Coordinates of C-alpha atoms in Angstrom, one line a residue:
Chain A
M1 CA 96.2 91.5 104.6
V2 CA 98.2 93.0 107.5
T3 CA 100.2 96.0 106.5
L4 CA 103.2 97.9 107.8
S5 CA 100.7 100.6 109.0
D6 CA 98.8 98.1 111.1
V7 CA 102.1 97.1 112.8
A8 CA 103.0 100.7 113.4
K9 CA 99.6 101.3 115.0
E10 CA 99.8 98.2 117.1
A11 CA 103.3 99.1 118.4
N12 CA 102.3 102.7 118.7
V13 CA 105.3 103.9 116.7
S14 CA 105.8 105.5 113.2
K15 CA 105.8 103.5 110.0
M16 CA 109.4 104.7 109.5
T17 CA 110.5 103.0 112.8
V18 CA 108.8 99.8 111.8
S19 CA 110.5 99.8 108.4
R20 CA 113.9 100.6 110.1
A21 CA 113.4 97.8 112.7
I22 CA 112.8 95.4 109.7
N23 CA 115.5 96.5 107.4
H24 CA 118.2 98.1 109.6
P25 CA 117.7 96.5 113.1
E26 CA 121.1 97.9 114.1
Q27 CA 119.8 101.3 113.8
V28 CA 117.0 101.1 116.4
T29 CA 117.2 100.7 120.2
P30 CA 116.7 97.1 121.6
E31 CA 113.5 98.4 123.3
L32 CA 112.0 99.7 120.1
L33 CA 113.0 96.5 118.2
E34 CA 111.3 94.4 120.9
L35 CA 108.0 96.6 120.6
V36 CA 107.9 96.2 116.9
E37 CA 108.7 92.4 116.9
K38 CA 105.9 91.9 119.4
A39 CA 103.4 93.7 117.3
M40 CA 104.5 91.8 114.1
D41 CA 104.1 88.5 116.0
K42 CA 100.7 89.4 117.4
L43 CA 99.4 90.5 113.9
H44 CA 101.2 87.6 112.1
Y45 CA 102.9 90.2 109.9
R46 CA 105.3 88.9 107.3
P47 CA 107.5 91.5 105.7
N48 CA 107.4 91.1 101.9
S49 CA 110.8 89.8 100.9
A50 CA 110.6 91.5 97.5
A51 CA 109.8 94.8 99.3
R52 CA 112.8 94.4 101.6
A53 CA 115.0 93.5 98.8
L54 CA 114.1 96.7 96.9
V55 CA 114.6 98.9 100.0
N56 CA 118.1 97.5 100.3
N57 CA 118.8 97.6 96.5
R58 CA 119.0 93.8 96.5
T59 CA 117.2 90.9 94.9
N60 CA 117.6 88.5 98.0
V61 CA 118.5 85.8 95.5
V62 CA 121.8 83.9 95.4
K63 CA 122.9 81.7 92.5
F64 CA 124.3 78.2 93.2
I65 CA 126.5 77.5 90.2
T66 CA 127.6 73.9 89.5
L67 CA 130.3 73.6 86.9
E68 CA 130.5 69.7 87.0
D69 CA 128.1 67.6 85.1
I70 CA 125.3 66.8 87.6
D71 CA 124.7 63.3 86.3
T72 CA 128.2 62.3 87.5
T73 CA 128.4 64.2 90.8
E74 CA 128.5 62.4 94.0
P75 CA 125.2 62.5 96.1
Y76 CA 127.1 64.7 98.6
Y77 CA 126.0 67.7 96.5
M78 CA 122.5 67.2 97.8
N79 CA 123.7 67.6 101.4
L80 CA 125.8 70.5 100.5
L81 CA 122.9 72.2 98.7
F82 CA 120.5 71.6 101.6
G83 CA 123.2 73.2 103.9
V84 CA 123.3 76.1 101.6
A85 CA 119.6 76.4 101.6
R86 CA 119.4 76.3 105.3
G87 CA 121.9 79.2 105.6
L88 CA 120.0 81.3 103.0
T89 CA 116.5 80.6 104.3
K90 CA 117.5 81.9 107.8
E91 CA 118.2 85.2 106.1
Q92 CA 115.1 85.0 103.9
Y93 CA 117.3 84.5 100.8
A94 CA 116.2 82.3 98.0
L95 CA 118.4 80.6 95.4
Q96 CA 118.7 79.7 91.8
L97 CA 120.5 76.6 90.6
V98 CA 122.6 77.3 87.5
T99 CA 124.4 74.6 85.5
D100 CA 124.9 76.4 82.3
I101 CA 127.3 79.4 83.0
G102 CA 125.6 81.3 80.1
D103 CA 122.5 81.6 82.3
I104 CA 124.2 83.6 85.0
G105 CA 123.5 87.1 83.6
K106 CA 119.9 86.3 82.7
S107 CA 118.3 87.4 85.9
G108 CA 119.1 89.5 88.9
D109 CA 121.1 88.1 92.0
D110 CA 123.3 89.4 94.8
G111 CA 126.0 86.9 94.6
Y112 CA 127.3 83.3 93.7
I113 CA 128.2 80.1 95.4
I114 CA 130.3 78.2 92.9
T115 CA 131.0 74.4 93.0
G116 CA 133.0 72.0 90.8
A117 CA 135.3 74.9 89.7
R118 CA 138.6 73.9 87.9
Q119 CA 141.6 76.1 87.4
A120 CA 140.5 76.6 83.8
D121 CA 137.5 78.4 85.0
Y122 CA 139.2 81.1 86.9
D123 CA 139.2 83.6 84.0
L124 CA 135.5 83.5 84.1
F125 CA 135.4 84.4 87.8
D126 CA 137.6 87.4 87.4
A127 CA 135.0 89.0 85.1
F128 CA 132.2 88.7 87.8
D129 CA 130.9 91.9 89.3
K130 CA 129.2 90.3 92.2
P131 CA 130.5 88.7 95.3
F132 CA 131.2 85.0 95.2
I133 CA 132.5 82.1 97.4
L134 CA 134.0 78.9 96.1
Y135 CA 133.3 75.5 97.4
G136 CA 136.7 73.9 97.1
E137 CA 140.3 74.8 97.9
N138 CA 142.1 77.2 95.4
R139 CA 145.5 79.0 95.4
H140 CA 144.1 82.0 93.6
G141 CA 143.0 84.1 96.6
Y142 CA 139.3 83.4 96.1
D143 CA 137.3 82.9 99.3
Y144 CA 136.5 79.3 99.9
V145 CA 135.0 76.7 102.1
D146 CA 136.4 73.1 102.0
T147 CA 137.2 70.1 104.1
D148 CA 140.7 70.0 105.5
N149 CA 141.7 67.5 102.8
S150 CA 145.2 67.1 103.9
L151 CA 144.1 66.4 107.6
G152 CA 141.6 63.8 106.3
E153 CA 144.2 61.7 104.5
K154 CA 146.6 62.1 107.5
I155 CA 143.9 60.6 109.7
A156 CA 143.2 57.8 107.2
T157 CA 146.9 56.9 106.7
K158 CA 147.6 57.0 110.5
Y159 CA 144.6 54.7 111.2
A160 CA 145.8 52.3 108.5
L161 CA 149.2 52.1 110.1
E162 CA 147.9 51.8 113.6
R163 CA 145.6 48.8 112.6
G164 CA 148.8 47.0 111.5
Y165 CA 148.8 47.2 107.7
E166 CA 152.4 46.9 106.5
H167 CA 151.8 48.6 103.2
V168 CA 149.7 51.7 102.6
V169 CA 149.0 52.7 99.1
F170 CA 147.2 56.0 98.0
I171 CA 144.7 55.8 95.2
G172 CA 143.9 59.4 94.2
L173 CA 141.8 61.3 91.7
D174 CA 143.3 61.9 88.4
V175 CA 142.9 65.7 88.5
K176 CA 145.4 68.5 88.8
E177 CA 143.5 70.4 91.5
P178 CA 144.5 71.8 94.9
F179 CA 142.1 69.5 96.8
E180 CA 143.8 66.5 95.4
Y181 CA 147.3 67.8 96.1
S182 CA 146.2 68.4 99.6
R183 CA 145.0 64.8 100.0
E184 CA 148.1 63.3 98.5
N185 CA 150.2 65.6 100.8
G186 CA 148.3 64.3 103.8
Y187 CA 149.2 60.7 102.9
L188 CA 152.8 61.5 101.9
S189 CA 153.7 63.4 105.0
T190 CA 152.2 60.8 107.4
M191 CA 154.1 58.0 105.6
Q192 CA 157.4 59.9 105.6
Q193 CA 157.0 60.6 109.3
A194 CA 156.5 56.8 109.9
Q195 CA 159.5 56.2 107.5
M196 CA 157.4 54.0 105.3
P197 CA 157.8 53.7 101.5
T198 CA 155.0 55.5 99.5
Q199 CA 153.0 54.3 96.5
I200 CA 150.6 56.6 94.6
Y201 CA 148.2 55.7 91.8
R202 CA 145.6 57.9 90.3
A203 CA 142.3 57.2 88.5
A204 CA 139.3 59.0 87.1
N205 CA 136.5 59.2 89.7
H206 CA 134.8 56.0 88.5
S207 CA 134.7 52.7 90.3
H208 CA 135.5 50.8 87.2
Q209 CA 138.7 52.9 86.8
S210 CA 140.0 52.3 90.3
K211 CA 139.1 48.6 89.9
K212 CA 141.3 48.5 86.8
V213 CA 144.2 50.2 88.4
V214 CA 144.3 47.7 91.2
L215 CA 144.0 44.7 88.8
D216 CA 146.6 46.0 86.4
N217 CA 149.1 46.5 89.3
W218 CA 148.1 43.5 91.4
E219 CA 151.6 42.1 91.8
K220 CA 152.7 45.3 93.5
F221 CA 150.2 44.9 96.4
P222 CA 151.3 42.1 98.8
Q223 CA 149.0 40.8 101.5
N224 CA 148.4 43.2 104.4
T225 CA 148.0 46.2 102.1
C226 CA 145.6 49.0 102.9
F227 CA 144.3 51.3 100.1
V228 CA 143.7 54.9 101.2
C229 CA 141.4 56.5 98.6
G230 CA 140.6 60.0 97.3
S231 CA 136.9 59.1 97.2
D232 CA 134.3 56.5 98.2
R233 CA 133.8 55.9 94.5
L234 CA 137.3 54.8 94.0
A235 CA 137.0 52.7 97.2
V236 CA 134.0 50.8 95.8
G237 CA 136.1 49.9 92.7
I238 CA 138.9 48.6 94.8
I239 CA 136.6 46.5 96.8
W240 CA 135.2 45.0 93.5
A241 CA 138.9 44.2 92.5
L242 CA 139.6 42.6 95.9
L243 CA 136.4 40.5 95.7
E244 CA 137.4 39.4 92.1
K245 CA 140.8 38.3 93.5
Q246 CA 139.0 36.4 96.3
V247 CA 141.1 37.8 99.0
K248 CA 139.8 38.6 102.5
I249 CA 138.6 42.1 103.5
P250 CA 139.7 43.5 106.0
E251 CA 142.1 40.7 107.2
E252 CA 144.3 40.6 104.1
Y253 CA 143.5 43.9 102.5
G254 CA 142.0 47.1 103.9
V255 CA 140.2 50.0 102.1
I256 CA 139.6 53.6 103.4
G257 CA 137.3 55.9 101.4
F258 CA 136.8 59.7 101.5
D259 CA 133.4 61.6 101.4
G260 CA 131.1 59.6 103.7
V261 CA 127.8 60.4 101.9
F262 CA 125.5 57.5 100.8
L263 CA 128.0 55.4 98.7
D264 CA 130.0 54.3 101.9
Q265 CA 126.8 52.9 103.3
V266 CA 125.4 51.2 100.3
S267 CA 128.6 49.4 99.5
N268 CA 129.1 45.7 100.6
P269 CA 131.0 45.5 102.8
K270 CA 130.4 49.1 104.2
I271 CA 133.4 51.3 103.8
T272 CA 135.6 52.7 106.6
T273 CA 135.8 56.4 105.3
I274 CA 136.8 60.0 106.0
K275 CA 133.5 61.7 106.3
Q276 CA 133.2 65.3 105.1
P277 CA 130.9 67.7 107.0
T278 CA 128.9 68.5 103.8
F279 CA 125.8 69.9 105.3
E280 CA 127.8 72.2 107.6
M281 CA 130.0 73.3 104.6
G282 CA 126.9 74.3 102.8
E283 CA 125.5 76.4 105.6
I284 CA 128.9 78.2 106.0
L285 CA 129.0 78.9 102.3
A286 CA 125.8 80.7 102.6
Q287 CA 126.7 82.5 105.8
M288 CA 130.1 83.8 104.2
L289 CA 128.3 84.9 101.0
L290 CA 125.6 86.8 102.8
Q291 CA 128.3 88.4 104.9
K292 CA 130.3 89.3 101.8
I293 CA 127.2 90.8 100.2
K294 CA 126.4 92.9 103.3
L295 CA 129.9 94.1 103.5
S296 CA 130.0 95.1 99.8
G297 CA 132.4 92.4 98.7
A298 CA 135.0 92.4 101.6
P299 CA 137.1 89.2 101.6
Q300 CA 135.9 86.4 103.9
G301 CA 139.0 84.2 103.7
E302 CA 139.5 80.4 103.6
V303 CA 137.6 78.1 105.8
L304 CA 138.7 74.4 106.2
L305 CA 136.4 72.2 108.3
E306 CA 137.6 69.0 110.0
P307 CA 136.6 65.7 108.5
K308 CA 136.0 62.6 110.7
L309 CA 137.0 58.9 110.5
V310 CA 134.1 56.7 110.4
V311 CA 135.2 53.0 111.0
R312 CA 133.1 50.4 109.2
D313 CA 133.8 47.0 107.7
T314 CA 136.8 47.6 105.3
T315 CA 139.6 47.9 107.9
K316 CA 140.7 45.5 110.6
Chain B
M1 CA 123.3 101.5 86.3
V2 CA 120.9 101.4 83.3
T3 CA 117.3 102.4 84.4
L4 CA 113.9 101.9 83.1
S5 CA 114.0 105.6 81.8
D6 CA 117.1 104.9 79.8
V7 CA 115.3 102.0 78.0
A8 CA 112.3 104.3 77.4
K9 CA 114.5 107.0 75.9
E10 CA 116.4 104.5 73.7
A11 CA 113.1 102.9 72.5
N12 CA 111.4 106.3 72.2
V13 CA 108.4 105.2 74.2
S14 CA 107.0 106.0 77.6
K15 CA 108.2 104.5 80.8
M16 CA 104.8 103.0 81.3
T17 CA 105.2 101.1 78.0
V18 CA 108.5 99.7 79.0
S19 CA 107.1 98.6 82.4
R20 CA 104.1 97.0 80.6
A21 CA 106.3 95.3 78.1
I22 CA 108.2 93.7 81.0
N23 CA 105.4 92.8 83.4
H24 CA 102.5 92.3 81.0
P25 CA 103.9 91.5 77.5
E26 CA 100.4 90.3 76.5
Q27 CA 99.1 93.8 76.9
V28 CA 101.4 95.5 74.2
T29 CA 101.6 95.0 70.5
P30 CA 104.3 92.8 69.0
E31 CA 105.9 95.8 67.3
L32 CA 106.2 97.7 70.6
L33 CA 107.4 94.6 72.3
E34 CA 110.2 94.2 69.8
L35 CA 111.2 97.9 70.1
V36 CA 111.5 97.7 73.8
E37 CA 113.4 94.3 73.8
K38 CA 115.9 95.7 71.3
A39 CA 116.5 98.7 73.5
M40 CA 116.9 96.4 76.5
D41 CA 119.3 94.2 74.7
K42 CA 121.3 97.2 73.5
L43 CA 121.7 98.7 76.8
H44 CA 122.1 95.4 78.7
Y45 CA 119.1 96.3 80.9
R46 CA 118.1 93.6 83.3
P47 CA 114.7 94.1 85.0
N48 CA 115.2 93.9 88.7
S49 CA 113.2 90.7 89.7
A50 CA 112.3 92.1 93.1
A51 CA 110.7 95.1 91.4
R52 CA 108.8 92.9 88.9
A53 CA 107.6 90.7 91.8
L54 CA 106.3 93.7 93.7
V55 CA 104.5 95.0 90.6
N56 CA 102.7 91.6 90.3
N57 CA 102.1 91.4 94.0
R58 CA 104.4 88.3 94.0
T59 CA 107.6 87.3 95.6
N60 CA 108.9 85.3 92.7
V61 CA 110.0 82.7 95.2
V62 CA 108.8 79.0 95.3
K63 CA 109.4 76.6 98.2
F64 CA 110.6 73.1 97.5
I65 CA 109.5 71.2 100.5
T66 CA 111.0 67.8 101.3
L67 CA 109.1 65.8 103.9
E68 CA 111.5 62.8 103.9
D69 CA 114.7 62.7 105.9
I70 CA 117.3 64.0 103.5
D71 CA 120.0 61.7 104.7
T72 CA 118.1 58.7 103.6
T73 CA 116.6 59.9 100.3
E74 CA 117.8 58.4 97.0
P75 CA 120.3 60.5 95.0
Y76 CA 117.4 61.0 92.5
Y77 CA 116.2 64.0 94.5
M78 CA 119.3 65.9 93.1
N79 CA 118.2 65.4 89.5
L80 CA 114.6 66.2 90.4
L81 CA 115.7 69.4 92.1
F82 CA 117.9 70.4 89.2
G83 CA 114.9 69.9 86.9
V84 CA 112.8 72.1 89.1
A85 CA 115.4 74.7 89.2
R86 CA 115.7 74.7 85.4
G87 CA 111.9 75.3 85.1
L88 CA 112.0 78.1 87.7
T89 CA 115.0 79.9 86.3
K90 CA 113.5 80.1 82.9
E91 CA 110.8 82.3 84.5
Q92 CA 113.2 84.1 86.7
Y93 CA 111.8 82.4 89.8
A94 CA 114.1 81.5 92.7
L95 CA 113.5 78.7 95.3
Q96 CA 114.0 78.0 98.9
L97 CA 114.5 74.5 100.1
V98 CA 112.5 73.6 103.2
T99 CA 113.0 70.5 105.3
D100 CA 111.2 71.6 108.4
I101 CA 107.5 72.2 107.8
G102 CA 107.5 74.7 110.5
D103 CA 109.7 77.0 108.4
I104 CA 107.1 77.4 105.6
G105 CA 105.4 80.5 107.0
K106 CA 108.6 82.3 107.9
S107 CA 109.1 84.1 104.7
G108 CA 107.1 85.1 101.6
D109 CA 106.5 82.8 98.6
D110 CA 104.1 82.3 95.7
G111 CA 103.6 78.4 96.0
Y112 CA 105.0 75.1 96.9
I113 CA 106.4 72.0 95.4
I114 CA 106.1 69.1 97.9
T115 CA 108.0 65.8 97.7
G116 CA 108.0 62.8 100.1
A117 CA 104.5 63.5 101.2
R118 CA 102.7 60.6 102.9
Q119 CA 98.9 60.4 103.4
A120 CA 99.3 61.4 107.0
D121 CA 100.5 64.9 105.8
Y122 CA 97.4 65.7 103.8
D123 CA 95.7 67.6 106.7
L124 CA 98.6 70.1 106.6
F125 CA 98.2 70.7 102.8
D126 CA 94.5 71.5 103.3
A127 CA 95.4 74.4 105.4
F128 CA 97.8 76.0 102.8
D129 CA 96.6 79.2 101.2
K130 CA 99.1 79.1 98.4
P131 CA 99.1 76.9 95.2
F132 CA 101.1 73.7 95.4
I133 CA 101.9 70.6 93.3
L134 CA 102.9 67.3 94.8
Y135 CA 105.7 65.1 93.5
G136 CA 104.1 61.7 93.8
E137 CA 100.8 60.1 93.0
N138 CA 97.9 60.7 95.4
R139 CA 94.1 59.8 95.5
H140 CA 93.2 63.0 97.1
G141 CA 92.7 65.2 94.1
Y142 CA 95.9 67.1 94.6
D143 CA 97.7 68.1 91.4
Y144 CA 100.8 66.0 90.9
V145 CA 103.6 64.7 88.6
D146 CA 104.9 61.2 88.9
T147 CA 106.4 58.4 86.9
D148 CA 103.7 56.0 85.5
N149 CA 104.5 53.5 88.3
S150 CA 102.1 50.8 87.0
L151 CA 103.5 51.0 83.4
G152 CA 107.1 50.8 84.8
E153 CA 106.5 47.4 86.6
K154 CA 104.5 46.2 83.6
I155 CA 107.5 46.7 81.3
A156 CA 109.9 45.1 84.0
T157 CA 107.6 42.0 84.6
K158 CA 107.0 41.6 80.8
Y159 CA 110.7 41.8 80.1
A160 CA 111.5 39.2 82.8
L161 CA 109.0 36.8 81.2
E162 CA 110.3 37.4 77.7
R163 CA 113.9 36.6 78.8
G164 CA 112.7 33.2 79.8
Y165 CA 112.6 33.4 83.6
E166 CA 110.1 30.8 84.9
H167 CA 109.4 32.6 88.2
V168 CA 108.9 36.3 88.6
V169 CA 108.7 37.6 92.2
F170 CA 107.9 41.2 93.2
I171 CA 109.8 42.8 96.1
G172 CA 108.2 46.0 96.9
L173 CA 108.5 48.8 99.4
D174 CA 106.9 48.4 102.7
V175 CA 104.7 51.6 102.5
K176 CA 100.9 51.9 102.2
E177 CA 101.2 54.6 99.5
P178 CA 99.6 54.9 96.1
F179 CA 102.8 54.8 94.1
E180 CA 103.6 51.4 95.7
Y181 CA 100.1 50.1 95.0
S182 CA 100.5 51.1 91.4
R183 CA 103.8 49.4 91.0
E184 CA 102.4 46.1 92.5
N185 CA 99.4 46.5 90.3
G186 CA 101.7 46.7 87.3
Y187 CA 103.4 43.4 88.3
L188 CA 100.1 41.6 89.2
S189 CA 98.2 42.5 86.1
T190 CA 101.1 41.4 83.8
M191 CA 101.5 38.1 85.6
Q192 CA 97.7 37.5 85.6
Q193 CA 97.6 38.2 81.9
A194 CA 100.4 35.7 81.4
Q195 CA 98.6 33.3 83.7
M196 CA 101.6 33.0 86.0
P197 CA 101.4 32.6 89.9
T198 CA 102.3 35.7 91.8
Q199 CA 104.6 36.2 94.8
I200 CA 104.9 39.6 96.6
Y201 CA 107.2 40.5 99.4
R202 CA 107.8 43.9 101.0
A203 CA 110.7 45.4 102.7
A204 CA 111.8 48.9 104.1
N205 CA 113.8 50.6 101.4
H206 CA 117.3 49.6 102.6
S207 CA 119.5 47.0 100.9
H208 CA 120.1 45.1 104.1
Q209 CA 116.3 44.7 104.5
S210 CA 115.7 43.2 101.0
K211 CA 118.8 41.0 101.4
K212 CA 117.2 39.6 104.6
V213 CA 113.8 39.1 102.9
V214 CA 115.5 37.0 100.1
L215 CA 117.7 34.9 102.5
D216 CA 114.8 34.3 105.0
N217 CA 112.6 32.9 102.2
W218 CA 115.4 31.4 100.0
E219 CA 113.7 28.0 99.7
K220 CA 110.7 29.7 97.8
F221 CA 112.9 30.9 95.0
P222 CA 114.0 28.1 92.7
Q223 CA 116.6 28.6 90.0
N224 CA 115.4 30.7 87.0
T225 CA 113.6 33.3 89.2
C226 CA 113.7 37.0 88.4
F227 CA 113.2 39.5 91.2
V228 CA 111.3 42.7 90.0
C229 CA 112.0 45.3 92.6
G230 CA 110.3 48.6 93.8
S231 CA 113.6 50.3 93.9
D232 CA 117.3 50.1 93.0
R233 CA 118.2 50.1 96.6
L234 CA 116.1 46.9 97.1
A235 CA 117.7 45.5 94.0
V236 CA 121.1 46.1 95.5
G237 CA 120.3 44.0 98.6
I238 CA 118.9 41.2 96.5
I239 CA 122.2 41.2 94.6
W240 CA 124.1 40.9 97.9
A241 CA 121.9 37.9 98.9
L242 CA 122.4 36.2 95.6
L243 CA 126.2 36.7 95.8
E244 CA 126.1 35.2 99.2
K245 CA 124.3 32.2 98.0
Q246 CA 127.0 31.9 95.3
V247 CA 124.4 31.6 92.5
K248 CA 124.9 32.9 88.9
I249 CA 123.5 36.4 87.9
P250 CA 121.9 36.7 85.4
E251 CA 121.9 33.0 84.3
E252 CA 120.3 31.5 87.4
Y253 CA 118.7 34.5 88.9
G254 CA 117.7 37.8 87.4
V255 CA 117.1 41.2 89.1
I256 CA 115.3 44.3 87.8
G257 CA 115.4 47.6 89.7
F258 CA 113.4 50.8 89.7
D259 CA 114.6 54.5 89.7
G260 CA 117.7 54.4 87.5
V261 CA 119.7 57.2 89.2
F262 CA 123.2 56.5 90.3
L263 CA 122.8 53.4 92.3
D264 CA 122.1 51.2 89.3
Q265 CA 125.4 52.2 87.9
V266 CA 127.6 51.8 90.9
S267 CA 126.3 48.4 91.7
N268 CA 128.3 45.4 90.7
P269 CA 127.0 43.8 88.5
K270 CA 125.2 47.0 87.1
I271 CA 121.5 46.7 87.4
T272 CA 118.9 46.4 84.8
T273 CA 116.3 48.9 85.8
I274 CA 113.2 51.0 85.1
K275 CA 114.6 54.5 84.8
Q276 CA 112.4 57.4 85.9
P277 CA 112.6 60.7 84.0
T278 CA 113.6 62.6 87.1
F279 CA 115.0 65.7 85.6
E280 CA 112.0 66.1 83.3
M281 CA 109.6 65.5 86.2
G282 CA 111.3 68.3 88.1
E283 CA 111.0 70.8 85.1
I284 CA 107.3 69.9 84.7
L285 CA 106.7 70.4 88.4
A286 CA 108.0 73.9 88.1
Q287 CA 106.0 74.7 85.0
M288 CA 102.8 73.4 86.5
L289 CA 103.3 75.3 89.7
L290 CA 104.1 78.6 87.9
Q291 CA 101.0 78.1 85.6
K292 CA 99.0 77.5 88.8
I293 CA 100.2 80.7 90.3
K294 CA 99.5 82.6 87.2
L295 CA 96.0 81.3 87.1
S296 CA 95.2 82.1 90.7
G297 CA 95.2 78.4 91.8
A298 CA 93.3 76.8 88.9
P299 CA 93.8 73.0 89.0
Q300 CA 96.6 71.6 86.8
G301 CA 95.6 67.9 87.1
E302 CA 97.8 64.7 87.2
V303 CA 100.8 64.1 85.0
L304 CA 102.3 60.6 84.6
L305 CA 105.6 60.4 82.7
E306 CA 106.7 57.2 81.0
P307 CA 109.7 55.3 82.5
K308 CA 112.2 53.4 80.4
L309 CA 113.7 50.0 80.7
V310 CA 117.5 50.1 80.8
V311 CA 119.0 46.7 80.2
R312 CA 122.4 46.1 82.0
D313 CA 124.0 43.0 83.6
T314 CA 121.4 41.5 86.0
T315 CA 119.1 40.0 83.4
K316 CA 119.8 37.4 80.7

């Protein structure tokens, strides 16, 4: 096995210099750094991440905490998680996935990425003694990454109006959370600007629920209505309702989803949707957390990424 | 911060004993172990996983390698991954997710869990100098965990016959891989036992592909046919074809899927399917790999878990 000493010999520098080049590259000159890196490459030397972690008084482990039931989560978590993993692997960090909040203290870690948090969970977070970043908007001052939810529904609502739908209805998620208020706000502000009357309904995030909402209120939705939805799962249920009513999609009724991971593409017809940059959000979550760990918990702020409209078969 | 010395003092034993109790519990008496554990509990001492890893000449990191394109994978990977994570976290192991095989050597690890492997990848594996376990059947002698694919399609085919369908057709995945041969074998052997004529079609794992296969061969599928499928994604496409032909599901045509994660439930109608125990498979993958690491690479064998029939709305 190649050791630190071998690298030092090859580079003709001290062991201390090699160690510093690995653990505190900012403390050595670019020339020295290059020398050491060349020697490491030549000898195929891999610094032991456990040893590095100890030197820095770290574990090089981050916990990814999911507070929602994983059986009911959207597949977009997979993309988010792979984004997080990409960001961590670049810095030789590993992750532990935690679904039971009681498991958090059972092993060492340097910080947390938290998804699926609801306002009721905030008391828990205040007790954490490690840096953390939330996935999802909050009004509590916690650092977070999210899609620009308001912008997403502005884009959707504007597109529905441009395509000539005379009625645009918002079907949102039945949760009292900031991301949902932002989405509704995007719809409302666009409609008000266009001087159009607004209609909002809310449903639990299950296709059967949104189907029921549409069927229960069917007389309120005349031909040439477009449904702007808080998720692709809600959009799927609305499509089911429209198929049951034997009306034409997209000529008589339009549907625009939100999320753009998997479900929009396996639906029939495929769903016009607002696509979240889930992989990128994951990568930024990791980068922000590692930065926060490095800077001993310094705030990293709020990051909203732009979603994109993907036009498919449920809008004219 | 509580240190090893504090624990030693509290338990009234040497630091060496505390260290041994943590890293090699099998080397100390149950009485001593209890003493040390009580002291650790009392002082809320958490052994630093990086330090433990160094003592054992390990990194306490396992890589989860996905060789399929993650955008096109089924959502069941999420469940599999959380199962793996559960198994690892119990032993204070962390994981790195790797999607680019070139990233494997870039940081330290103790072993690999490999998913989405095809036979063309086997040369790569032979070069690995770390223990690994495959997710997915292989005939190459590599340790693996999988669903009992043959049993799954036996159950599906038998159920189709019991429900009175006169024709049972198999729509499989268009891949030359052991899991697919096992599934076809489950169908074929059940049909032969029942002295029924067999019909096999194959399609790439996309709903639009299986839809096309059914429409292209429509005249070969008389009323009272049940389609036994290699995946829920294929089943979804067959449902689309049947809806287009305006025939009745499940009275005139039946459909049975395979996988049982997410897609079966968001489909309309919901799909009768063979549910894989994905979370459990993930947990066993982790357990087998950690055991293999502990035993310096000793073979762990082949583990096939039983799938279950879940009856929903696409069979009579």
